[in-house]
Short mmCIF file of C-alpha atoms in Angstrom, two decimals:
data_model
loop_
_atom_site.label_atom_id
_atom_site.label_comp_id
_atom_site.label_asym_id
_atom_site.label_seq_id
_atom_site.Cartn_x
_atom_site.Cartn_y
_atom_site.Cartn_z
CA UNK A 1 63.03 117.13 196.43
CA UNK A 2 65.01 116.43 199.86
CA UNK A 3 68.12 114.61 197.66
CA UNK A 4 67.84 117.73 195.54
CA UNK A 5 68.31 120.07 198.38
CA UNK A 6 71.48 117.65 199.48
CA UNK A 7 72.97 117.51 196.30
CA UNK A 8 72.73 121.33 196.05
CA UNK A 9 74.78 121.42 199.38
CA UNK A 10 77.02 119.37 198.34
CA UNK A 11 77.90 120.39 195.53
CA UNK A 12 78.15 123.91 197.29
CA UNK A 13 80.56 122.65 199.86
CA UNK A 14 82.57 120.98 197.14
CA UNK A 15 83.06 124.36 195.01
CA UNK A 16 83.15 126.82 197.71
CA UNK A 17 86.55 124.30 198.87
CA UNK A 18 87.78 124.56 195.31
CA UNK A 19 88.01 128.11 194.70
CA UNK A 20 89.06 128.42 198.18
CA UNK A 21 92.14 125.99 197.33
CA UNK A 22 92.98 127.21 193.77
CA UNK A 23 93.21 130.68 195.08
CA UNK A 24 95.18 129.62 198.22
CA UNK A 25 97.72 127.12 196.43
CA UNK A 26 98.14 130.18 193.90
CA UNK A 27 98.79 132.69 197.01
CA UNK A 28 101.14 130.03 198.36
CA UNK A 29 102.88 129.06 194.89
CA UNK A 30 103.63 133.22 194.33
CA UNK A 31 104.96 133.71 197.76
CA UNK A 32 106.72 130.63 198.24
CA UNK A 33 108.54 130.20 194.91
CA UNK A 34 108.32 133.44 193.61
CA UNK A 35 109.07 136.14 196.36
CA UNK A 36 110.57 133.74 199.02
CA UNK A 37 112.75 131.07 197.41
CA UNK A 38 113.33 133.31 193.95
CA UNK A 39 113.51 129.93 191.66
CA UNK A 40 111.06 131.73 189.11
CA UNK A 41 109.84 134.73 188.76
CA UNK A 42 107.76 137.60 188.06
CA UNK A 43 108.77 137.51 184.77
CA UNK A 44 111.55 135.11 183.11
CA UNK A 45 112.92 135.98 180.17
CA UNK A 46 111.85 132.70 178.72
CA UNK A 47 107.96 133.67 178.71
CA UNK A 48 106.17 133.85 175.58
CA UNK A 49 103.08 136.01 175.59
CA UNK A 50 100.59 133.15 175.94
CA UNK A 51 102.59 132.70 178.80
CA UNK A 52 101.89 136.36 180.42
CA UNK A 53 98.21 136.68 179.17
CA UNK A 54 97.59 133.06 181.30
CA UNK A 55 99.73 134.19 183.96
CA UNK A 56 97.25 137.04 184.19
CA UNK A 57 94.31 135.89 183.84
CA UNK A 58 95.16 132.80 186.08
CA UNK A 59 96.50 135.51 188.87
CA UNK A 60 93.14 137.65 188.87
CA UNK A 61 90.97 134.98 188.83
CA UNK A 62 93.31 133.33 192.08
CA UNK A 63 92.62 136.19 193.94
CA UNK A 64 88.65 136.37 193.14
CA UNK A 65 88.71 132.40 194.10
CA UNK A 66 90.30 133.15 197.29
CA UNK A 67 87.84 135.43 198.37
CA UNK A 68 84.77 134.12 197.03
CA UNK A 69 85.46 130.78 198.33
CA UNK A 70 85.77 132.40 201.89
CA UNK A 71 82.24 134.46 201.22
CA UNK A 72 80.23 130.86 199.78
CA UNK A 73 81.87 129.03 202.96
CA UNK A 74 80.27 131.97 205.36
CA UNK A 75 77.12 131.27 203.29
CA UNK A 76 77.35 127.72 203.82
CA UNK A 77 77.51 128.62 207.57
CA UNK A 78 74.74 130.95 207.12
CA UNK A 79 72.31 128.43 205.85
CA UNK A 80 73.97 125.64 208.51
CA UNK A 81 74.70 123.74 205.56
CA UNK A 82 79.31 123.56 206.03
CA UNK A 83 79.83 120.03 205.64
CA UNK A 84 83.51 120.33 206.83
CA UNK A 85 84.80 117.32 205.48
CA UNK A 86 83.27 117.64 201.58
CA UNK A 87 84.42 121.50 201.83
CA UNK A 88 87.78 119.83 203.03
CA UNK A 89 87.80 118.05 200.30
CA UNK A 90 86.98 120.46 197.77
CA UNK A 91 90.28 122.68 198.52
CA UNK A 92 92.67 119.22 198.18
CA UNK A 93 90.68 118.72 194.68
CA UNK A 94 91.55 122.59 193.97
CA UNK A 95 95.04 122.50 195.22
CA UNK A 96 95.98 119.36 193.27
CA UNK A 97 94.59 120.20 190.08
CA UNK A 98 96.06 123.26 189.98
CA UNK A 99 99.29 121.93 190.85
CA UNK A 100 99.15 119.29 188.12
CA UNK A 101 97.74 122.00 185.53
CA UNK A 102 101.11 124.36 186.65
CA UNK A 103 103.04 121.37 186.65
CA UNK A 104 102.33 119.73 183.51
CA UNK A 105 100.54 122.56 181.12
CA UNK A 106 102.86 125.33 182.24
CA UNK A 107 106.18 123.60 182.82
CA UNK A 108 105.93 121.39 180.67
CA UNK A 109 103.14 121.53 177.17
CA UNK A 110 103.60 125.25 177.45
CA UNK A 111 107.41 125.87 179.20
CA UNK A 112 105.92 129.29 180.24
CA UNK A 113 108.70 128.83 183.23
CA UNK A 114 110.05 125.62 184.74
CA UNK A 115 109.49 124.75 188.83
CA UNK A 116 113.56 126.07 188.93
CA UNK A 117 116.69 126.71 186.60
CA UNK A 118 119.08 123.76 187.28
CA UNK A 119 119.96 120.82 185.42
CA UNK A 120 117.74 118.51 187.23
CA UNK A 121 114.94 119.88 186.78
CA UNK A 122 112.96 116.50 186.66
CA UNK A 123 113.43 115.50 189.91
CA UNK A 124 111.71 118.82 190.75
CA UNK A 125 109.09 117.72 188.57
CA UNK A 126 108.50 114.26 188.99
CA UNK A 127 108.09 115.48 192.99
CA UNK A 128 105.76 118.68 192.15
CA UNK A 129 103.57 116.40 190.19
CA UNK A 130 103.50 113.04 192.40
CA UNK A 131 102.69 115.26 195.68
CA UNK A 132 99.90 116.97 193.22
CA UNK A 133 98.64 113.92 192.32
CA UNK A 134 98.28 112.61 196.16
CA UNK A 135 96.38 115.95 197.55
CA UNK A 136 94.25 115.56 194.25
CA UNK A 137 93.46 111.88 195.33
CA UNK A 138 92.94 112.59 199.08
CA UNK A 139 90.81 115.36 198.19
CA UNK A 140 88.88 112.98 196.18
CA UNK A 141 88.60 110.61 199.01
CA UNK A 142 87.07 112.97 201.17
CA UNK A 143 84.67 114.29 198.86
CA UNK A 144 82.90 110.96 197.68
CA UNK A 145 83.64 108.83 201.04
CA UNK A 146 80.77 107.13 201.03
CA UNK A 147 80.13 106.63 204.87
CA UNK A 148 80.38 110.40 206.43
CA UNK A 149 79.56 111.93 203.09
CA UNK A 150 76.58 114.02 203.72
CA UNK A 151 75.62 114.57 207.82
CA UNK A 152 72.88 116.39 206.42
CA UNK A 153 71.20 112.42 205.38
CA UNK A 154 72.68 111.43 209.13
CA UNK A 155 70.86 113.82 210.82
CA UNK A 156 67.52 113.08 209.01
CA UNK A 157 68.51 109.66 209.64
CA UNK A 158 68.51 110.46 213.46
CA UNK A 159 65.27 111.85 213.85
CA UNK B 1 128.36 188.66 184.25
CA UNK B 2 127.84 185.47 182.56
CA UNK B 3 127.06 183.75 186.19
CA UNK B 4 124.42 185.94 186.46
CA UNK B 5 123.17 185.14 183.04
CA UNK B 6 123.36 181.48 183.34
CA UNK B 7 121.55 181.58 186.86
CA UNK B 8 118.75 183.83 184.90
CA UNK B 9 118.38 181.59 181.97
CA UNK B 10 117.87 178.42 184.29
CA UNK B 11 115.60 180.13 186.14
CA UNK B 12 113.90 180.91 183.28
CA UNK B 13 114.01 177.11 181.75
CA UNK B 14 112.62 175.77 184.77
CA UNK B 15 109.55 178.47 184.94
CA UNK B 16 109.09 177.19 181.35
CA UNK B 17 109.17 173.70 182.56
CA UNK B 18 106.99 173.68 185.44
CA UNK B 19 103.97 176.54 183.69
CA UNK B 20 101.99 174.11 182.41
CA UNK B 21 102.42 171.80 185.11
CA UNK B 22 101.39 173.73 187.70
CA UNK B 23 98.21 174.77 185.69
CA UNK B 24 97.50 171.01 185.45
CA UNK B 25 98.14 170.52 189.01
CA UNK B 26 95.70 174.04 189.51
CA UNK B 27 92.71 173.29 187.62
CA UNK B 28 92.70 169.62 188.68
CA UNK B 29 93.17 170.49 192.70
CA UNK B 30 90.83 173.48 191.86
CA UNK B 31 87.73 170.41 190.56
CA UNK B 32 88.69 168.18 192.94
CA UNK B 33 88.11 170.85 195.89
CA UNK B 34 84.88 171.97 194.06
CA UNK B 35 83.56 168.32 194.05
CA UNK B 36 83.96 168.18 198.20
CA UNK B 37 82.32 171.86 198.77
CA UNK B 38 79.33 170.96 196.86
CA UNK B 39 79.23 167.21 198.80
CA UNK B 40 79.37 169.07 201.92
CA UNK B 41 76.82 172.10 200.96
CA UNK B 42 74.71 168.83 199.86
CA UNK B 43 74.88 167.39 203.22
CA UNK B 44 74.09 170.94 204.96
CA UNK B 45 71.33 171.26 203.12
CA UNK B 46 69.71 167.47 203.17
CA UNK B 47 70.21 167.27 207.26
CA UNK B 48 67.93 170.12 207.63
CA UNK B 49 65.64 169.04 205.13
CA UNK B 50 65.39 164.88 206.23
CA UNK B 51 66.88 162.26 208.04
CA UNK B 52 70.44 163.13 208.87
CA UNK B 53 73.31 162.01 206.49
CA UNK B 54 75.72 159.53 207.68
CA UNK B 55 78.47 160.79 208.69
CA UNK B 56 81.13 157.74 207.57
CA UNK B 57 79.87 158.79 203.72
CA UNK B 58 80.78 162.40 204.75
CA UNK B 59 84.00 160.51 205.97
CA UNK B 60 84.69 158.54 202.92
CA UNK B 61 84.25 161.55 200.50
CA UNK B 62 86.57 163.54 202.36
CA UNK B 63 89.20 160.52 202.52
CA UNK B 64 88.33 159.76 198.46
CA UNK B 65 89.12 163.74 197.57
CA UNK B 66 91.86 163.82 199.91
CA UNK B 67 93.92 160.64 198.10
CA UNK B 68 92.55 162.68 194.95
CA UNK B 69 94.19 165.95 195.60
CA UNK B 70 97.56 164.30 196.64
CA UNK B 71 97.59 162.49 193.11
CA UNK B 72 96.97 165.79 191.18
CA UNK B 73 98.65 168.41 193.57
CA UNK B 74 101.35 168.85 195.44
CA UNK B 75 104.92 167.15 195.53
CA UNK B 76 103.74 163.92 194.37
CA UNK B 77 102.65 165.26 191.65
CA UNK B 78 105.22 167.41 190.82
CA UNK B 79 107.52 164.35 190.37
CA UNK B 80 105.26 161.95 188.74
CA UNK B 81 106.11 164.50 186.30
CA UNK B 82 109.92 163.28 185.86
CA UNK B 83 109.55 159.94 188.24
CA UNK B 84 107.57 156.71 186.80
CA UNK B 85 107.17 155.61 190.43
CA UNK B 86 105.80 158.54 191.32
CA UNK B 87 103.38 158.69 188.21
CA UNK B 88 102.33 155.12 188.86
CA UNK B 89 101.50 156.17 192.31
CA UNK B 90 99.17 158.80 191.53
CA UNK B 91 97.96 156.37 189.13
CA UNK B 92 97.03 154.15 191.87
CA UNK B 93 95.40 157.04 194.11
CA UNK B 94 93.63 158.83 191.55
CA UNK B 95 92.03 155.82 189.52
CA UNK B 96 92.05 153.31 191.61
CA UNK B 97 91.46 154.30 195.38
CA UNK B 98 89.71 157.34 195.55
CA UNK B 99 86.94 156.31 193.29
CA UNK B 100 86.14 153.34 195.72
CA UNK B 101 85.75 155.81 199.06
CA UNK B 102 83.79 158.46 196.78
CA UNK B 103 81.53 155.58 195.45
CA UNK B 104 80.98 154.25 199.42
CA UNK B 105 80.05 158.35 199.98
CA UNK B 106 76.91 157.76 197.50
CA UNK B 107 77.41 160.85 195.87
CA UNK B 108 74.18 160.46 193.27
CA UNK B 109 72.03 159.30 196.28
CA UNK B 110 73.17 162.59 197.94
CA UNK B 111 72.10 164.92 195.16
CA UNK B 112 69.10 163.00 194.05
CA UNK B 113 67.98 163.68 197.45
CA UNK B 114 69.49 167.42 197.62
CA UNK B 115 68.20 168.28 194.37
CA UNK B 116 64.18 169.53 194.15
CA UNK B 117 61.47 167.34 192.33
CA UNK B 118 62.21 169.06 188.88
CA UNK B 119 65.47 168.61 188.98
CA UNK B 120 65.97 165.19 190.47
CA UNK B 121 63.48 164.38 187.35
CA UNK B 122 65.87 165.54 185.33
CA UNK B 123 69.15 164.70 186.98
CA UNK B 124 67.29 160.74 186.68
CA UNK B 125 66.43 160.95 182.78
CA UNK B 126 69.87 162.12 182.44
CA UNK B 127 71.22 158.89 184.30
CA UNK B 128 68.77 156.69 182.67
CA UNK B 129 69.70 157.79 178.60
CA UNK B 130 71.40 155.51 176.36
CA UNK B 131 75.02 157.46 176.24
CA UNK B 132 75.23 157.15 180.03
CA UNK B 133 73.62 153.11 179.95
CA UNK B 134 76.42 151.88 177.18
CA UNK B 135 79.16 154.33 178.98
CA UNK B 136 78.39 152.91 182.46
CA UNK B 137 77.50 149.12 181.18
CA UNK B 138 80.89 147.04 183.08
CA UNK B 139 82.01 145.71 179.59
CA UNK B 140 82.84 149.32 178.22
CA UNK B 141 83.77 151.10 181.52
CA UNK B 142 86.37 148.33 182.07
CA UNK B 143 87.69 148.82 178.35
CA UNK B 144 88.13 152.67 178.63
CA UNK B 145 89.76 152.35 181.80
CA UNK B 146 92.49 149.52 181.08
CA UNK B 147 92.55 150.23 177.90
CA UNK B 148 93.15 153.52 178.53
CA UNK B 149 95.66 152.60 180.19
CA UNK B 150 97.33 149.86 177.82
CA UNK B 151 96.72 152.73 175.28
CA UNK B 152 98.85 155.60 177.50
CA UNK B 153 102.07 153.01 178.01
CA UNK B 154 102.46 151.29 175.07
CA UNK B 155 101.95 154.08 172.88
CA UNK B 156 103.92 157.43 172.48
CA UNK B 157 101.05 158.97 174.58
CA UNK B 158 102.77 158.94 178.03
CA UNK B 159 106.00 161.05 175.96
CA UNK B 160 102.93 163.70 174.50
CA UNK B 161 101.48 163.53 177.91
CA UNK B 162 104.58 165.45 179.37
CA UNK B 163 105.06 167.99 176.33
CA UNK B 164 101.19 169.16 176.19
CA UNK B 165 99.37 170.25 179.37
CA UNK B 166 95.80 169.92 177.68
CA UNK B 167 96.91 165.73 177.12
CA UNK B 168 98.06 166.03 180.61
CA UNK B 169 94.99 167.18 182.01
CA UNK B 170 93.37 165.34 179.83
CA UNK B 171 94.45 161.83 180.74
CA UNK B 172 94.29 162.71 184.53
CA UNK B 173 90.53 163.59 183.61
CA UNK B 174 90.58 160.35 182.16
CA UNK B 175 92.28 158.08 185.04
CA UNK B 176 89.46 159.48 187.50
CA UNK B 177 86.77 159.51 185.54
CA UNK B 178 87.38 155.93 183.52
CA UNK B 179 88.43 154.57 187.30
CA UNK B 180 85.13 155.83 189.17
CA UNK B 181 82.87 154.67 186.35
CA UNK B 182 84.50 151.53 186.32
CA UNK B 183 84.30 151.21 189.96
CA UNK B 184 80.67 152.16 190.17
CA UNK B 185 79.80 149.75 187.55
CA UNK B 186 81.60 146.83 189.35
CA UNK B 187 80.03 147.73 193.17
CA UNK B 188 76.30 149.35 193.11
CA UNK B 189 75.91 151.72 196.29
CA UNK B 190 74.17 154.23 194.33
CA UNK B 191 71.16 153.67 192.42
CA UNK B 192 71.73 151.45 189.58
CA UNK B 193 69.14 151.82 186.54
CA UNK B 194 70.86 149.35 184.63
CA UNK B 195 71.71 146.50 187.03
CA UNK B 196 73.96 143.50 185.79
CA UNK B 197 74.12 140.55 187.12
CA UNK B 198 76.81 139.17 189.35
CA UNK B 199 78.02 136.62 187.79
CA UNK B 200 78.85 138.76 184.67
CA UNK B 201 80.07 141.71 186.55
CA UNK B 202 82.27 138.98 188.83
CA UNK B 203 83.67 137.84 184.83
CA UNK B 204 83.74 141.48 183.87
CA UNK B 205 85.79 141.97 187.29
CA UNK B 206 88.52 139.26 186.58
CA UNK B 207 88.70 140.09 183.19
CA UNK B 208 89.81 144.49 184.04
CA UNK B 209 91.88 142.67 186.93
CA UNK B 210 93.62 140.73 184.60
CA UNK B 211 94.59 143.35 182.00
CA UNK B 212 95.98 144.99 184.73
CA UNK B 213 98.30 142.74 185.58
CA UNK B 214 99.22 141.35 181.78
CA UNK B 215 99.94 145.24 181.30
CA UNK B 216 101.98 145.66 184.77
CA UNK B 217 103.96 142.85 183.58
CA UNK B 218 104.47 143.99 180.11
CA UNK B 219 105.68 147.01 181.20
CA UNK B 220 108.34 145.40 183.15
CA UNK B 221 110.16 143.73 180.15
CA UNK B 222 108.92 146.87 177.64
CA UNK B 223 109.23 150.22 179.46
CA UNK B 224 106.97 152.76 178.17
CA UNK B 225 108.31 155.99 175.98
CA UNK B 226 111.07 158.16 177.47
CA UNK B 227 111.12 155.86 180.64
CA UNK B 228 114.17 154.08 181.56
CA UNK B 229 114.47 150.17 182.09
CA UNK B 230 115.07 150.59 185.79
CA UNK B 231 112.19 153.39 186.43
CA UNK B 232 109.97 151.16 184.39
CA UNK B 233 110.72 147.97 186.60
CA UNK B 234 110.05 149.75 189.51
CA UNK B 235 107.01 151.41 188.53
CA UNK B 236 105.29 148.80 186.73
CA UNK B 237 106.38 146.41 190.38
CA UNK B 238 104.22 149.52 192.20
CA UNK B 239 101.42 148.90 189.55
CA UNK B 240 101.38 145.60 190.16
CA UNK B 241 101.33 144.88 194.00
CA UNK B 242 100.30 147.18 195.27
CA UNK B 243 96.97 147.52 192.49
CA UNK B 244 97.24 143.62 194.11
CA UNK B 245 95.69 144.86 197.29
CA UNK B 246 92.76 147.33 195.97
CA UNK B 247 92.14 144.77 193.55
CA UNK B 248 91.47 142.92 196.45
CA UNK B 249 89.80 145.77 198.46
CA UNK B 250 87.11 145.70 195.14
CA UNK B 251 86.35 142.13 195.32
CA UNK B 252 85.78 142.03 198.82
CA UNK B 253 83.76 144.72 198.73
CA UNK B 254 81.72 142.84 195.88
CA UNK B 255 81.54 139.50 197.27
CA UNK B 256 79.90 141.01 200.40
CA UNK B 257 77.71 143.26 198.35
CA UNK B 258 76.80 139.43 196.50
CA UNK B 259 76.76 137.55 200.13
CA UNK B 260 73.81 140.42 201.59
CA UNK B 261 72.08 139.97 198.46
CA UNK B 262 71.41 136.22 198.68
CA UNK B 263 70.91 136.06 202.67
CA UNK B 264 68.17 133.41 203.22
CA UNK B 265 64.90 134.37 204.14
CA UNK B 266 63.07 132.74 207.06
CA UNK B 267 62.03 129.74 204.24
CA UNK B 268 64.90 129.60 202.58
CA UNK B 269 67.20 129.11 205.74
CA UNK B 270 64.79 126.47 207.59
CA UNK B 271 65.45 124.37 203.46
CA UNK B 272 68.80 124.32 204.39
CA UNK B 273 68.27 123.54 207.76
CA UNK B 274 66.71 119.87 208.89
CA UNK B 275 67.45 120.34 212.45
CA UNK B 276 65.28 123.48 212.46
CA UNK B 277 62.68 122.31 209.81
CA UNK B 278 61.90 118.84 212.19
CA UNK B 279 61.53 121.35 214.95
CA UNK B 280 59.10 123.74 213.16
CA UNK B 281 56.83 121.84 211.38
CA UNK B 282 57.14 117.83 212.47
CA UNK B 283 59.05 115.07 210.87
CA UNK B 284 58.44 115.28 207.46
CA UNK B 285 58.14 118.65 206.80
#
């Protein structure tokens, strides 16, 4: 019943950091390199409709993520169950596999839009992908470090 | 002599112009100014009657009609006529943000509570029937209101929509009407009979969202009937950011509607909590 309850938390804190990441990496990835830098864009010419319809669907549920994430992490706080480091951990996983999903799926299976239009473009890849990879791994490495992975079992361990 | 006949027959091309128009823009300011006199008799009459009416939902109804009546009326309006921009504005206002103040004003609360027994009886049965249950269920308010919309640009629609004044008034009906039933469906602060839960209406949510933003896009590259390539980019840029933030005004509003409705009670919080549960009932509680 008691590991119950602490998987439950867990695996609140890890999917309350996910949606929180996805939807922040997406925020970041349409400022950044759409409005900011201008290497793709709203819409390039190249897009197939597969490629809008995702870009949609992917872009309203971002902006749910975002704030839902935020809402299940003031829940979390509610219910004193934030484990900082697992909800930590969560938004790495989130960032990182969206990267790698935009990165490989969308650049590349799909070519809905590549990262930018110059010859190049694989050392823009090859470095969009490897840093995706890392924050997916670190994120990992927070979430199932054994050792500080639930201060819920520390606590009961100090009474 | 012929200046004076040229001057006469523009005149009289522009009065042809702008008659329908401005019968649109009367009959819809006309119902929108008709909805806030009967909120406000409503809230004369229920403050004498009970417990007094908050005023913020007074507040919000005003603010609702108000971005209303500057959609339908007045110079915006008059150029959504001619400008996409303008059109995609009043759009935005008439479909989109009023209908989330007039929902906050609890408008069916109000009158339920206005109304006498009888008709309060009535006014529920109405509320509760089968037209107004599949109309109002979030799956078919979100497909008449984006698809109204996908339906109005991507079909010769918009062009009729500027030739007839009853297509006019009838897709403004439709923006406000498709958008508050949509809205209401999505965020309960009236009296839902037919509650959904909120996981679907959070799928239902992302779903409307993202036809909006497949259609803003779409629009971009294919401009809608009788609108040019640069009007279209512009407008369909509006559409799409700026629907961005009261997309995001909606789901906020939801997720806290969601976050109230699962606060912990007393047990549930102290499951959560092992400082708390040692403290309460002993070690192994």
């Amino acid at each position: 019943m008691k590991n119950n309850n602490d998987k439950e938390v867990s695996r609140r804190n890890m999917w309350s950091g996910i949606l929180f990441g996805v939807g922040l990496i997406a925020f970041i990835d349409e400022t950044v390199f759409h409005q900011l830098l201008r290497w793709h864009h709203f819409y390039d010419k190249s897009t197939t409709d597969v490629g809008l319809i995702s870009d949609g669907i992917f872009h309203a549920f971002s902006w749910f993520a975002t704030i839902a994430g935020l809402f299940l992490f003031a829940d979390l706080r509610r219910r004193n169950g934030l484990i900082f480091q697992r909800w930590l951990g969560g938004v790495l996983l989130g960032i990182g596999v969206f990267q790698l999903y935009d990165g490989l799926i969308q650049h590349k299976w799909m070519r809905i839009h590549q990262i930018r239009y110059v010859d190049n473009v694989i050392v823009y890849d090859i470095i969009w992908n490897v840093s995706a990879f890392i924050i997916l791994l670190i994120g990992l490495f927070l979430l199932f470090r054994k050792s500080q992975n639930s201060k819920l079992k520390e606590k009961t361990a100090n009474e | 002599m012929s200046s004076l006949y040229l001057l006469h027959s523009h005149n009289q091309a522009e009065m042809n112009h702008s008659a329908p128009v401005s019968n649109v823009q009367l009959f819809l300011g006309l119902l929108f100014v008709l909805l806030f006199t009967a909120y406000i008799i409503a809230v004369f009459i229920t403050n004498q009657r009970y417990k007094k009416w908050p005023v913020f939902r007074t507040v919000s109804w005003t603010i609702g009609i108000g971005f209303a009546l500057v959609a339908v009326v007045g110079p915006l309006a008059s150029s959504a006529h001619t400008n996409f921009t303008a059109h995609m504005i009043s759009h935005l206002l008439l479909s989109m943000i009023a209908p989330i103040f007039m929902a906050i004003a609890k408008p069916m609360t109000l009158l339920l509570r206005t109304a006498n027994t009888t008709l309060a009886r009535k006014l529920t049965s109405i509320l509760k029937s089968r037209l107004l249950k599949y109309i109002s269920h979030p799956i078919t308010a979100a497909v008449l209101n984006v698809g109204g919309l996908w339906l109005l640009y991507t079909t010769n629609l918009y062009t009729y929509m500027h030739e007839n004044a009853f297509i006019a008034l009838f897709v403004h009906f439709h923006f406000f009407i498709a958008g508050y039933v949509f809205t209401i469906s999505i965020i309960y602060f009236d009296p839902v009979h037919h509650q959904y839960s909120y996981r679907f209406r959070a799928a239902v949510l992302i779903a409307a969202i993202a036809g909006h933003d497949i259609l803003s896009k779409y629009m971009y590259a294919n401009p809608p009937a009788g609108v040019s390539r640069q009007e279209a980019e512009m407008g369909s840029m509006v559409m799409y950011y700026a629907g961005d933030w009261i997309e995001v005004v909606l789901i906020v509003i939801f997720c806290w509607q969601w976050y109230k409705s699962t606060k912990p009670r007393r047990s549930a919080a102290v499951e959560f909590n092992r400082d708390e549960q040692v403290a309460l009932y002993g070690k192994e509680g």
